[in-house]
Amino acid sequence: MKIKFIVLLAISCALMSCENPMRFETKVHEDGSLDKTILFEEIDSAGIRKNILGINAERGWSVTSEKLPVKADQGKSAGDRFKVQFQKKFLSATELNQELETSADSLFQIHSVFEKKFRWFFTYLRYSETFRPLNRFKLVSPNDFFTREDDAFLDRLPAEGKKISRADSLFLQLLNEKISDRFAIMGIFKEQYQILEEVVRKNGVDKKWLDTLYKNQEFIFNQVDKMKGDARFAEKMADTLKIPLLQPRAANDFKQLSANFNRRVNFMSFARDGKYLNVIDMPWTVVNSNADSVAANQLYWRPLVTKFVYRDYEMFAESRKLNIWACILSLGIIGATLYLLFKRRGPGAF
């Protein structure tokens, strides 16, 4: 099956239409327990059991699904589409992280933190959720491509759908080009080149062919952009360079060594097309947050995918409640102090 590299190269293009709308909602309780709801607005039947979050009924999630009507522009071979909702209660943020922050490099990762602090007159709650980066390239570092200015721009970038200035539109376009034309292409090249080297070594051909690969790095790099859409890129490069690999052993080696890379490409492709809405429902009175909008105790975030292509994106909310008992106790202490002071001085002291 062919994997379209062009999909990956456009991984952060926020101006493209989104086809995978997802809604995350967390109801926070003051004891630290959390009710999690995840809604896929439109996925195929396979997504009910296998999706980018790795959640399903077998893992204890309550699942409800609704078959969607066939769209006018939907081909007959597209298959049925469903609206699917997953729900599960967690006793703590730690328990939630064990479910949604796995080490699997082909799953969407969310890190949650719950904090409760006592400040005498008030008790404060702080809850945060962090979308981990979508980037799954293993041989390139974002630090080598993106600057503090890029990060500062993403920090001030408003929610999806909000109007931005022409200057910011230009900066966003340049940032997308940096991601697609430099970061993503280099990520693909390095991993495909590593696969080529590994297959050459495993097939026991003369070591001079490793030198051939080394001398043709620039040629291979240039082909990454030209051969978009071909999952057999590394194998075809070996044929182009006329490396005498043993068949069918070499073909099997290419398939096995490319499997993990292709899974990561599939993940990044689906996640890049996502349209994300995150909702946090806090107890008590909300006093601080970085939400895009707030309605009473519900806070909403609609981040552009660009915000978490190569770095973390944190969403937080803080709330507080008045400790009535502390107020009563404080008034009692003040009253007792005044009483003792008045009694010690006598009735004529004032």
Coordinates of C-alpha atoms in Angstrom, one line a residue:
M1 CA 0.0 0.0 0.0
K2 CA 1.3 3.4 -1.0
I3 CA 1.9 6.0 1.7
K4 CA 1.8 9.6 0.3
F5 CA 4.8 11.5 1.6
I6 CA 3.2 14.7 0.4
V7 CA 0.7 14.3 3.2
L8 CA 3.5 14.3 5.7
L9 CA 5.2 17.3 4.1
A10 CA 2.0 19.3 4.7
I11 CA 1.9 18.2 8.3
S12 CA 1.4 21.6 9.8
C13 CA -0.5 23.4 7.1
A14 CA -3.2 25.0 9.1
L15 CA -4.8 26.6 6.1
M16 CA -5.8 23.2 4.6
S17 CA -9.2 21.7 5.3
C18 CA -9.5 19.3 8.2
E19 CA -11.2 16.0 7.7
N20 CA -10.8 14.4 11.2
P21 CA -12.7 16.5 13.7
M22 CA -12.1 15.4 17.3
R23 CA -13.5 16.7 20.6
F24 CA -11.9 16.0 24.0
E25 CA -13.7 16.8 27.2
T26 CA -12.6 16.4 30.8
K27 CA -14.8 17.0 33.8
V28 CA -12.6 17.7 36.8
H29 CA -13.7 16.8 40.3
E30 CA -12.3 18.4 43.4
D31 CA -11.1 15.0 44.7
G32 CA -8.8 14.6 41.6
S33 CA -11.0 12.1 39.7
L34 CA -11.6 12.8 36.1
D35 CA -14.4 12.0 33.6
K36 CA -13.0 11.8 30.1
T37 CA -15.0 11.9 26.9
I38 CA -13.5 11.7 23.5
L39 CA -15.6 12.1 20.4
F40 CA -14.6 11.3 16.8
E41 CA -17.0 13.2 14.6
E42 CA -16.3 11.0 11.6
I43 CA -14.2 7.8 11.4
D44 CA -14.5 4.5 9.6
S45 CA -15.6 1.3 11.4
A46 CA -12.0 0.2 12.0
G47 CA -11.5 3.4 14.2
I48 CA -13.9 2.0 16.8
R49 CA -11.3 -0.6 17.8
K50 CA -8.1 0.9 16.5
N51 CA -7.5 4.7 16.4
I52 CA -4.8 7.2 17.0
L53 CA -5.5 7.3 20.8
G54 CA -5.4 3.5 21.2
I55 CA -8.7 3.4 23.1
N56 CA -11.5 0.9 22.7
A57 CA -14.1 -1.1 24.6
E58 CA -11.5 -3.8 25.4
R59 CA -9.6 -1.2 27.4
G60 CA -12.6 -0.3 29.6
W61 CA -14.0 2.6 27.6
S62 CA -17.8 2.9 27.2
V63 CA -18.4 3.2 23.4
T64 CA -21.4 4.6 21.6
S65 CA -21.5 4.9 17.8
E66 CA -23.8 6.3 15.2
K67 CA -23.7 5.5 11.5
L68 CA -23.5 8.7 9.5
P69 CA -25.5 9.3 6.3
V70 CA -23.7 8.9 3.0
K71 CA -22.5 12.2 1.6
A72 CA -23.3 13.2 -1.9
D73 CA -19.7 13.4 -2.9
Q74 CA -18.7 10.2 -1.1
G75 CA -17.7 7.3 -3.4
K76 CA -19.2 3.9 -3.1
S77 CA -15.8 2.4 -2.2
A78 CA -15.3 4.8 0.7
G79 CA -17.2 2.6 3.2
D80 CA -19.4 3.5 6.1
R81 CA -18.5 6.4 8.4
F82 CA -19.4 6.7 12.1
K83 CA -19.6 9.2 14.8
V84 CA -18.1 7.5 17.8
Q85 CA -17.9 8.6 21.5
F86 CA -15.6 7.0 24.1
Q87 CA -16.1 7.7 27.9
K88 CA -14.2 6.5 30.9
K89 CA -13.8 7.6 34.6
F90 CA -10.3 7.9 36.1
L91 CA -9.4 8.1 39.8
S92 CA -6.5 10.4 39.1
A93 CA -4.4 12.2 36.5
T94 CA -1.8 9.6 36.9
E95 CA -4.2 6.9 36.0
L96 CA -5.4 8.9 33.0
N97 CA -1.8 9.4 31.8
Q98 CA -1.2 5.6 31.9
E99 CA -4.0 5.4 29.3
L100 CA -3.4 8.4 27.1
E101 CA 0.4 9.1 27.4
T102 CA 1.8 5.8 26.2
S103 CA 5.3 5.5 24.7
A104 CA 3.9 4.2 21.4
D105 CA 5.2 6.4 18.6
S106 CA 2.1 5.9 16.5
L107 CA -0.4 7.2 19.0
F108 CA -1.6 10.6 20.0
Q109 CA -0.3 11.5 23.5
I110 CA -1.9 13.7 26.1
H111 CA -0.3 14.5 29.5
S112 CA -2.6 15.6 32.4
V113 CA -1.7 17.2 35.7
F114 CA -4.0 17.8 38.7
E115 CA -2.8 20.0 41.6
K116 CA -4.6 21.1 44.8
K117 CA -3.2 23.7 47.1
F118 CA -4.6 25.0 50.4
R119 CA -4.1 28.7 51.1
W120 CA -6.1 29.2 54.3
F121 CA -9.0 31.4 53.1
F122 CA -9.0 29.7 49.7
T123 CA -8.3 26.2 48.2
Y124 CA -6.9 26.3 44.7
L125 CA -7.1 23.7 41.9
R126 CA -4.9 23.7 38.8
Y127 CA -5.6 21.3 36.0
S128 CA -3.7 21.1 32.7
E129 CA -3.6 19.0 29.6
T130 CA -0.7 19.0 27.2
F131 CA -0.8 17.8 23.7
R132 CA 2.5 16.2 22.9
P133 CA 4.2 17.0 19.6
L134 CA 2.9 15.2 16.5
N135 CA 6.5 15.0 15.2
R136 CA 7.6 11.3 15.1
F137 CA 10.8 11.7 13.1
K138 CA 13.6 10.0 15.0
L139 CA 16.7 11.3 13.4
V140 CA 16.1 15.1 13.3
S141 CA 15.7 17.5 16.1
P142 CA 13.3 20.5 16.0
N143 CA 15.9 22.5 17.9
D144 CA 18.0 22.5 14.7
F145 CA 15.2 24.0 12.6
F146 CA 13.0 26.2 14.8
T147 CA 13.8 29.4 16.7
R148 CA 12.6 31.3 19.7
E149 CA 10.8 33.6 17.3
D150 CA 8.9 30.7 15.9
D151 CA 7.9 29.6 19.4
A152 CA 6.8 33.2 20.3
F153 CA 4.7 33.4 17.2
L154 CA 2.9 30.1 18.0
D155 CA 2.3 31.3 21.5
R156 CA 0.4 34.4 20.3
L157 CA -1.4 32.6 17.4
P158 CA -5.1 32.6 18.1
A159 CA -7.6 29.8 18.0
E160 CA -8.5 28.1 14.7
G161 CA -10.9 30.2 12.7
K162 CA -9.8 33.5 14.3
K163 CA -8.7 36.2 11.9
I164 CA -5.0 37.1 11.9
S165 CA -3.1 40.0 10.5
R166 CA -1.4 39.9 7.0
A167 CA 2.0 40.0 8.7
D168 CA 1.1 37.0 10.8
S169 CA -0.4 35.2 7.8
L170 CA 3.0 35.6 6.0
F171 CA 4.9 34.4 9.1
L172 CA 2.6 31.4 9.3
Q173 CA 3.2 30.6 5.6
L174 CA 7.0 30.8 6.1
L175 CA 6.8 28.6 9.1
N176 CA 4.8 26.0 7.2
E177 CA 7.3 26.1 4.4
K178 CA 10.1 25.6 6.9
I179 CA 8.4 22.6 8.3
S180 CA 7.5 21.0 4.9
D181 CA 10.5 22.1 2.8
R182 CA 13.3 21.6 5.4
F183 CA 12.3 19.8 8.5
A184 CA 10.0 17.1 7.1
I185 CA 12.2 16.4 4.0
M186 CA 15.3 16.1 6.1
G187 CA 13.4 13.8 8.5
I188 CA 12.3 11.5 5.6
F189 CA 15.7 11.5 4.0
K190 CA 17.6 10.5 7.1
E191 CA 15.4 7.6 8.0
Q192 CA 15.2 6.4 4.4
Y193 CA 19.0 6.6 4.1
Q194 CA 19.4 4.7 7.3
I195 CA 17.1 1.9 5.9
L196 CA 19.2 1.8 2.8
E197 CA 22.4 1.4 4.8
E198 CA 20.9 -1.3 7.0
V199 CA 19.7 -3.4 4.0
V200 CA 23.1 -3.1 2.3
R201 CA 24.8 -4.4 5.5
K202 CA 22.3 -7.2 6.1
N203 CA 22.7 -8.5 2.5
G204 CA 26.5 -8.8 2.8
V205 CA 27.4 -7.1 -0.4
D206 CA 30.8 -5.5 -0.9
K207 CA 31.4 -2.5 1.5
K208 CA 32.1 -0.3 -1.5
W209 CA 28.4 0.0 -1.9
L210 CA 28.2 1.8 1.4
D211 CA 30.7 4.3 -0.1
T212 CA 28.4 4.6 -3.1
L213 CA 25.5 5.5 -0.8
Y214 CA 27.6 8.1 1.0
K215 CA 28.8 9.7 -2.3
N216 CA 25.1 9.9 -3.5
Q217 CA 23.6 11.5 -0.4
E218 CA 22.8 14.7 -2.2
F219 CA 21.2 12.8 -5.1
I220 CA 19.0 10.7 -2.7
F221 CA 18.1 13.8 -0.7
N222 CA 16.8 15.5 -3.9
Q223 CA 14.8 12.5 -4.9
V224 CA 12.8 12.7 -1.6
D225 CA 10.8 15.6 -3.0
K226 CA 10.5 14.2 -6.5
M227 CA 9.3 10.7 -5.5
K228 CA 6.4 11.8 -3.4
G229 CA 3.8 9.1 -2.9
D230 CA 6.1 6.0 -3.1
A231 CA 6.4 3.9 0.0
R232 CA 9.2 1.9 -1.7
F233 CA 11.4 4.9 -1.9
A234 CA 14.5 3.2 -0.3
E235 CA 14.1 0.1 -2.4
K236 CA 13.9 2.1 -5.6
M237 CA 16.9 4.1 -4.7
A238 CA 18.9 0.9 -4.3
D239 CA 17.7 -0.2 -7.8
T240 CA 18.6 3.3 -9.2
L241 CA 22.1 3.0 -7.8
K242 CA 22.4 -0.5 -9.1
I243 CA 23.3 -2.0 -5.8
P244 CA 23.4 -5.8 -6.3
L245 CA 21.1 -6.9 -3.4
L246 CA 19.9 -10.5 -3.0
Q247 CA 16.3 -11.0 -3.9
P248 CA 13.7 -11.7 -2.5
R249 CA 15.7 -11.2 0.8
A250 CA 16.3 -7.5 0.1
A251 CA 12.6 -6.8 -0.6
N252 CA 11.6 -8.5 2.7
D253 CA 14.3 -6.5 4.5
F254 CA 13.0 -3.2 3.0
K255 CA 9.5 -4.1 4.0
Q256 CA 10.3 -5.0 7.6
L257 CA 12.6 -2.0 8.2
S258 CA 10.1 0.4 6.7
A259 CA 7.1 -0.9 8.7
N260 CA 7.7 1.3 11.8
F261 CA 8.4 4.4 9.6
N262 CA 5.2 3.8 7.6
R263 CA 3.1 3.5 10.8
R264 CA 4.5 6.8 12.1
V265 CA 3.7 8.4 8.7
N266 CA 0.2 7.2 8.9
F267 CA -0.2 8.6 12.4
M268 CA 1.2 12.0 11.4
S269 CA -1.0 12.1 8.3
F270 CA -4.2 11.4 10.3
A271 CA -3.3 13.7 13.1
R272 CA -2.3 16.6 10.8
D273 CA -5.8 16.5 9.3
G274 CA -7.4 16.7 12.7
K275 CA -9.6 19.6 13.8
Y276 CA -9.3 19.8 17.6
L277 CA -11.6 21.0 20.3
N278 CA -10.6 20.6 23.9
V279 CA -13.0 21.3 26.7
I280 CA -12.3 21.3 30.5
D281 CA -15.1 21.5 33.0
M282 CA -13.7 22.9 36.3
P283 CA -15.3 22.8 39.8
W284 CA -15.6 26.1 41.8
T285 CA -14.8 29.5 40.4
V286 CA -12.4 29.8 37.5
V287 CA -9.8 32.5 38.2
N288 CA -7.1 31.9 35.6
S289 CA -6.6 30.0 32.3
N290 CA -5.1 30.3 28.8
A291 CA -8.4 29.1 27.2
D292 CA -9.6 30.6 23.9
S293 CA -13.0 31.1 25.4
V294 CA -14.8 30.5 28.7
A295 CA -18.4 29.9 29.5
A296 CA -19.0 29.7 33.3
N297 CA -17.0 26.7 34.4
Q298 CA -16.3 25.3 30.9
L299 CA -13.2 26.3 29.1
Y300 CA -12.6 25.8 25.4
W301 CA -9.5 25.5 23.2
R302 CA -9.4 25.2 19.5
P303 CA -5.7 25.1 18.6
L304 CA -4.3 25.1 15.1
V305 CA -2.4 21.9 14.4
T306 CA 0.7 24.0 13.9
K307 CA 0.8 24.8 17.6
F308 CA 1.8 21.2 18.4
V309 CA 3.5 19.8 15.3
Y310 CA 7.0 20.0 16.9
R311 CA 6.5 21.1 20.5
D312 CA 4.2 20.7 23.5
Y313 CA 0.9 22.6 23.7
E314 CA -0.3 23.1 27.2
M315 CA -3.9 24.1 28.1
F316 CA -4.5 25.0 31.8
A317 CA -7.2 26.2 34.1
E318 CA -7.2 27.4 37.7
S319 CA -10.1 27.6 40.1
R320 CA -10.7 28.3 43.7
K321 CA -13.3 28.1 46.5
L322 CA -13.7 30.0 49.7
N323 CA -12.9 27.9 52.9
I324 CA -15.9 28.9 55.0
W325 CA -14.5 27.0 58.0
A326 CA -11.3 29.0 57.8
C327 CA -13.3 32.3 57.7
I328 CA -15.3 31.2 60.7
L329 CA -12.2 30.1 62.6
S330 CA -10.4 33.3 61.8
L331 CA -13.4 35.4 63.0
G332 CA -13.5 33.3 66.1
I333 CA -9.8 33.8 66.8
I334 CA -10.1 37.6 66.2
G335 CA -13.2 37.7 68.5
A336 CA -11.5 35.7 71.2
T337 CA -8.4 37.9 71.0
L338 CA -10.5 41.0 71.3
Y339 CA -12.5 39.5 74.2
L340 CA -9.3 38.6 76.1
L341 CA -7.8 42.0 75.5
F342 CA -10.9 43.8 76.7
K343 CA -11.2 41.6 79.7
R344 CA -7.6 42.0 80.7
R345 CA -7.8 45.8 80.6
G346 CA -11.1 46.0 82.3
P347 CA -14.3 47.9 81.4
G348 CA -12.8 51.3 81.9
A349 CA -9.7 50.7 79.8
F350 CA -11.1 52.4 76.8

